[in-house]
Amino acid sequence: MFEMPQEMGLIAIAVRQTQGKGRGRNAWLSPEGCALSTLLVSIPLRSQLGQRIPFVQHLMSLAVVEAVRSIPEYQDINLRVKWPNDIYYSDLMKIGGVLVNSTLMGETFYILIGCGFNVTNSNPTICINDLIAEYNKQHKAELKPLRADFLIARSVTVLEKLIDTFQDQGPNGVLPLYYKYWVHSGQQVRLGSTEGPVVSIVGLDDSGFLQVHQAGSEVETVHPDGNSFDMLRNLILPKQP
């Protein structure tokens, strides 16, 4: 990894995984039909993104959603991003996820972006082609199903553009598109437990961390490394060690 020329890209693609990893102790089930890849990206430490590495996982999740929804006529396929690293069908069901590992060597971050999302596999949850079929049924449309290899390639192309935009303009260059697709607009959740305080989600701060606001208090930051977002129970919880 460290010997690769910086101008060259490197991606590993699998048709199936037998030991897919998620955040913490989570496993990622990855049967055939799931788009599975690990991408190597090198980011200069002294750059906009190099100073805000937590944004990498957001950019990858966004790239997958945009890869589908930027295809002509596919813009209403209801794929969304969920903080910090998930791809969702509406706010109902997880359809993919991102796991980032970074190593700083000298003045360069070497980042491995693992990404898996369901394309043609209806199990264990739901897949993108299920959403397309449902859309066709509801709107009497004839959108064609998509292929995993096509969407991996398209996602990487979109990610490259998002990174270029971020390096040029900083967070404000990508946040409007991120907020367009994220599931948390105006959402109220409990912090820490089912008895915890009710907070409103504000957005992402300059480092890519989640900002929440409790009535009568200041805006607080929630770090992804120590917390997870339980959409089913509307909770932000400490992550299992």
CSV table of C-alpha atoms in Angstrom, one decimal:
chain,number,residue,atom,x,y,z
A,1,MET,CA,0.0,0.0,0.0
A,2,PHE,CA,2.7,2.4,0.9
A,3,GLU,CA,4.8,1.6,-2.2
A,4,MET,CA,2.0,2.6,-4.6
A,5,PRO,CA,2.6,5.7,-6.7
A,6,GLN,CA,0.3,8.4,-5.5
A,7,GLU,CA,-1.1,9.0,-9.0
A,8,MET,CA,-2.3,5.4,-9.2
A,9,GLY,CA,-5.5,4.1,-7.7
A,10,LEU,CA,-5.9,0.7,-6.1
A,11,ILE,CA,-9.2,-1.1,-5.4
A,12,ALA,CA,-10.0,-4.6,-4.3
A,13,ILE,CA,-13.4,-6.0,-5.3
A,14,ALA,CA,-15.0,-9.2,-4.0
A,15,VAL,CA,-18.1,-11.1,-5.3
A,16,ARG,CA,-18.6,-12.5,-1.8
A,17,GLN,CA,-17.2,-12.0,1.7
A,18,THR,CA,-17.1,-14.7,4.4
A,19,GLN,CA,-15.9,-12.4,7.3
A,20,GLY,CA,-17.2,-9.0,6.5
A,21,LYS,CA,-16.6,-6.4,9.3
A,22,GLY,CA,-18.7,-3.5,10.6
A,23,ARG,CA,-18.0,-0.9,13.2
A,24,GLY,CA,-17.1,-2.2,16.7
A,25,ARG,CA,-18.1,-5.9,17.0
A,26,ASN,CA,-20.6,-5.8,14.2
A,27,ALA,CA,-20.4,-8.3,11.3
A,28,TRP,CA,-21.5,-7.4,7.8
A,29,LEU,CA,-23.3,-10.1,5.9
A,30,SER,CA,-22.3,-10.0,2.3
A,31,PRO,CA,-23.8,-12.6,0.0
A,32,GLU,CA,-23.5,-12.6,-3.7
A,33,GLY,CA,-25.2,-9.6,-5.2
A,34,CYS,CA,-23.7,-7.2,-2.7
A,35,ALA,CA,-21.2,-4.6,-4.0
A,36,LEU,CA,-18.1,-5.2,-2.0
A,37,SER,CA,-14.9,-3.1,-2.3
A,38,THR,CA,-11.9,-1.7,-0.5
A,39,LEU,CA,-10.4,1.4,-2.0
A,40,LEU,CA,-7.0,3.0,-1.3
A,41,VAL,CA,-7.0,6.7,-1.2
A,42,SER,CA,-4.0,8.9,-0.2
A,43,ILE,CA,-4.8,12.3,1.3
A,44,PRO,CA,-2.1,15.0,2.1
A,45,LEU,CA,-2.2,15.8,5.8
A,46,ARG,CA,-2.0,19.5,5.1
A,47,SER,CA,-5.1,19.7,3.0
A,48,GLN,CA,-8.8,20.5,3.6
A,49,LEU,CA,-9.7,16.8,3.9
A,50,GLY,CA,-6.4,15.8,5.6
A,51,GLN,CA,-7.4,18.1,8.5
A,52,ARG,CA,-10.9,16.6,8.6
A,53,ILE,CA,-10.4,12.9,8.0
A,54,PRO,CA,-13.8,11.9,9.7
A,55,PHE,CA,-15.5,13.4,6.5
A,56,VAL,CA,-14.1,10.5,4.4
A,57,GLN,CA,-16.8,8.0,5.6
A,58,HIS,CA,-19.5,10.7,4.9
A,59,LEU,CA,-18.1,11.3,1.4
A,60,MET,CA,-18.1,7.5,0.6
A,61,SER,CA,-21.7,7.0,1.8
A,62,LEU,CA,-22.7,10.1,-0.2
A,63,ALA,CA,-20.9,8.8,-3.3
A,64,VAL,CA,-22.9,5.6,-3.3
A,65,VAL,CA,-26.2,7.4,-3.0
A,66,GLU,CA,-25.3,10.0,-5.6
A,67,ALA,CA,-24.0,7.3,-7.9
A,68,VAL,CA,-27.5,5.9,-8.1
A,69,ARG,CA,-29.6,9.1,-7.9
A,70,SER,CA,-27.5,11.0,-10.4
A,71,ILE,CA,-28.4,8.5,-13.1
A,72,PRO,CA,-31.1,10.1,-15.4
A,73,GLU,CA,-34.5,9.0,-14.3
A,74,TYR,CA,-33.2,7.3,-11.1
A,75,GLN,CA,-33.2,10.5,-9.0
A,76,ASP,CA,-36.3,9.5,-7.0
A,77,ILE,CA,-35.0,6.1,-5.9
A,78,ASN,CA,-35.2,6.7,-2.2
A,79,LEU,CA,-31.6,6.0,-1.1
A,80,ARG,CA,-30.3,8.1,1.8
A,81,VAL,CA,-27.2,8.6,4.0
A,82,LYS,CA,-27.3,8.0,7.8
A,83,TRP,CA,-24.7,9.4,10.1
A,84,PRO,CA,-22.0,8.4,10.4
A,85,ASN,CA,-21.4,5.7,7.8
A,86,ASP,CA,-24.6,4.0,6.5
A,87,ILE,CA,-26.6,3.9,3.3
A,88,TYR,CA,-30.3,3.6,3.9
A,89,TYR,CA,-33.6,2.9,2.1
A,90,SER,CA,-35.5,6.0,3.2
A,91,ASP,CA,-35.2,6.0,7.1
A,92,LEU,CA,-36.5,2.5,7.2
A,93,MET,CA,-33.8,0.0,6.5
A,94,LYS,CA,-30.0,-0.3,6.1
A,95,ILE,CA,-28.8,-1.1,2.7
A,96,GLY,CA,-25.1,-0.6,3.0
A,97,GLY,CA,-22.2,0.7,5.1
A,98,VAL,CA,-18.7,2.1,5.1
A,99,LEU,CA,-15.7,1.3,7.2
A,100,VAL,CA,-12.6,3.5,7.1
A,101,ASN,CA,-9.1,2.7,8.3
A,102,SER,CA,-6.4,5.4,8.1
A,103,THR,CA,-2.6,5.4,8.6
A,104,LEU,CA,-0.5,8.5,8.8
A,105,MET,CA,2.9,8.2,7.2
A,106,GLY,CA,4.9,11.4,7.2
A,107,GLU,CA,2.7,14.0,5.6
A,108,THR,CA,0.2,11.6,3.9
A,109,PHE,CA,-2.8,9.7,5.2
A,110,TYR,CA,-3.2,6.3,3.5
A,111,ILE,CA,-6.9,5.5,3.8
A,112,LEU,CA,-8.6,2.2,3.2
A,113,ILE,CA,-12.3,2.7,2.5
A,114,GLY,CA,-14.3,-0.5,2.9
A,115,CYS,CA,-17.7,-0.3,1.4
A,116,GLY,CA,-20.6,-2.8,1.0
A,117,PHE,CA,-24.1,-2.2,-0.3
A,118,ASN,CA,-26.9,-4.4,-1.5
A,119,VAL,CA,-27.5,-4.3,-5.2
A,120,THR,CA,-29.1,-7.5,-6.4
A,121,ASN,CA,-29.5,-9.4,-3.1
A,122,SER,CA,-32.9,-9.0,-1.5
A,123,ASN,CA,-31.5,-10.7,1.7
A,124,PRO,CA,-30.6,-10.1,4.5
A,125,THR,CA,-32.5,-6.7,4.3
A,126,ILE,CA,-33.4,-5.2,1.0
A,127,CYS,CA,-31.4,-4.1,-2.1
A,128,ILE,CA,-31.2,-1.3,-4.6
A,129,ASN,CA,-32.9,-3.4,-7.4
A,130,ASP,CA,-35.8,-4.0,-5.0
A,131,LEU,CA,-36.3,-0.3,-4.7
A,132,ILE,CA,-36.1,0.1,-8.5
A,133,ALA,CA,-38.7,-2.6,-9.0
A,134,GLU,CA,-41.0,-1.0,-6.4
A,135,TYR,CA,-40.6,2.4,-8.0
A,136,ASN,CA,-41.5,0.9,-11.4
A,137,LYS,CA,-44.6,-0.7,-10.0
A,138,GLN,CA,-45.8,2.5,-8.3
A,139,HIS,CA,-45.0,4.9,-11.2
A,140,LYS,CA,-45.6,2.5,-14.1
A,141,ALA,CA,-41.9,3.1,-15.1
A,142,GLU,CA,-39.4,0.9,-16.8
A,143,LEU,CA,-36.2,1.6,-15.1
A,144,LYS,CA,-33.7,-1.2,-15.6
A,145,PRO,CA,-32.0,-3.0,-12.7
A,146,LEU,CA,-28.4,-2.1,-11.9
A,147,ARG,CA,-25.3,-4.2,-11.6
A,148,ALA,CA,-22.9,-4.2,-8.7
A,149,ASP,CA,-19.8,-3.7,-10.8
A,150,PHE,CA,-21.4,-0.7,-12.5
A,151,LEU,CA,-22.3,0.9,-9.2
A,152,ILE,CA,-18.9,0.3,-7.7
A,153,ALA,CA,-17.2,2.0,-10.6
A,154,ARG,CA,-19.7,4.9,-10.6
A,155,SER,CA,-19.4,5.3,-6.8
A,156,VAL,CA,-15.6,5.6,-7.1
A,157,THR,CA,-15.9,8.2,-9.9
A,158,VAL,CA,-18.4,10.2,-7.8
A,159,LEU,CA,-16.1,9.9,-4.7
A,160,GLU,CA,-13.1,11.3,-6.7
A,161,LYS,CA,-15.2,14.4,-7.7
A,162,LEU,CA,-16.4,14.8,-4.1
A,163,ILE,CA,-12.9,14.7,-2.7
A,164,ASP,CA,-11.7,17.2,-5.4
A,165,THR,CA,-14.6,19.5,-4.4
A,166,PHE,CA,-13.8,19.1,-0.7
A,167,GLN,CA,-10.2,19.9,-1.2
A,168,ASP,CA,-11.0,23.0,-3.2
A,169,GLN,CA,-14.0,24.3,-1.1
A,170,GLY,CA,-13.9,22.5,2.3
A,171,PRO,CA,-17.0,21.1,4.0
A,172,ASN,CA,-19.3,23.7,2.5
A,173,GLY,CA,-18.6,22.4,-1.0
A,174,VAL,CA,-20.2,19.0,-0.2
A,175,LEU,CA,-22.6,19.6,2.7
A,176,PRO,CA,-25.6,20.8,0.6
A,177,LEU,CA,-25.6,17.6,-1.3
A,178,TYR,CA,-25.1,15.6,1.9
A,179,TYR,CA,-28.0,17.3,3.6
A,180,LYS,CA,-30.1,16.7,0.5
A,181,TYR,CA,-29.9,13.0,1.0
A,182,TRP,CA,-29.4,12.5,4.7
A,183,VAL,CA,-32.2,11.0,6.9
A,184,HIS,CA,-31.8,13.3,10.0
A,185,SER,CA,-33.3,16.6,8.9
A,186,GLY,CA,-35.3,18.0,11.9
A,187,GLN,CA,-35.0,14.7,13.7
A,188,GLN,CA,-35.3,14.5,17.5
A,189,VAL,CA,-33.6,11.7,19.4
A,190,ARG,CA,-32.7,10.7,22.9
A,191,LEU,CA,-29.1,10.9,23.9
A,192,GLY,CA,-27.4,8.0,25.8
A,193,SER,CA,-30.5,5.9,26.7
A,194,THR,CA,-34.3,5.7,26.4
A,195,GLU,CA,-34.4,8.0,29.5
A,196,GLY,CA,-31.8,10.4,28.1
A,197,PRO,CA,-32.4,14.0,27.2
A,198,VAL,CA,-34.3,14.8,24.0
A,199,VAL,CA,-32.1,16.6,21.5
A,200,SER,CA,-32.6,18.0,18.0
A,201,ILE,CA,-30.1,17.1,15.3
A,202,VAL,CA,-28.5,20.3,13.9
A,203,GLY,CA,-26.0,19.0,11.3
A,204,LEU,CA,-22.3,18.3,11.0
A,205,ASP,CA,-19.6,20.5,12.4
A,206,ASP,CA,-16.5,21.6,10.6
A,207,SER,CA,-14.8,18.2,11.5
A,208,GLY,CA,-17.6,16.0,10.3
A,209,PHE,CA,-19.0,15.2,13.8
A,210,LEU,CA,-22.7,15.3,14.5
A,211,GLN,CA,-24.1,18.4,16.3
A,212,VAL,CA,-27.2,18.2,18.5
A,213,HIS,CA,-29.1,20.8,20.4
A,214,GLN,CA,-31.0,20.5,23.7
A,215,ALA,CA,-33.6,23.1,24.5
A,216,GLY,CA,-32.0,25.7,26.9
A,217,SER,CA,-28.5,24.4,26.2
A,218,GLU,CA,-25.7,25.0,23.8
A,219,VAL,CA,-25.1,22.9,20.6
A,220,GLU,CA,-23.1,19.8,21.5
A,221,THR,CA,-20.9,17.6,19.4
A,222,VAL,CA,-21.3,13.8,19.2
A,223,HIS,CA,-18.3,11.8,18.0
A,224,PRO,CA,-18.8,8.8,15.8
A,225,ASP,CA,-16.0,6.8,17.4
A,226,GLY,CA,-17.8,6.6,20.7
A,227,ASN,CA,-21.4,6.5,19.6
A,228,SER,CA,-23.8,4.8,17.2
A,229,PHE,CA,-27.2,5.8,15.9
A,230,ASP,CA,-30.1,3.4,16.5
A,231,MET,CA,-32.7,4.4,13.9
A,232,LEU,CA,-35.3,1.9,15.1
A,233,ARG,CA,-35.3,3.3,18.6
A,234,ASN,CA,-34.4,6.9,17.7
A,235,LEU,CA,-31.4,6.8,20.0
A,236,ILE,CA,-27.8,7.9,19.9
A,237,LEU,CA,-26.0,5.3,22.1
A,238,PRO,CA,-22.5,4.7,23.4
A,239,LYS,CA,-20.9,2.2,21.1
A,240,GLN,CA,-20.3,-1.3,22.4
A,241,PRO,CA,-16.6,-1.9,23.1
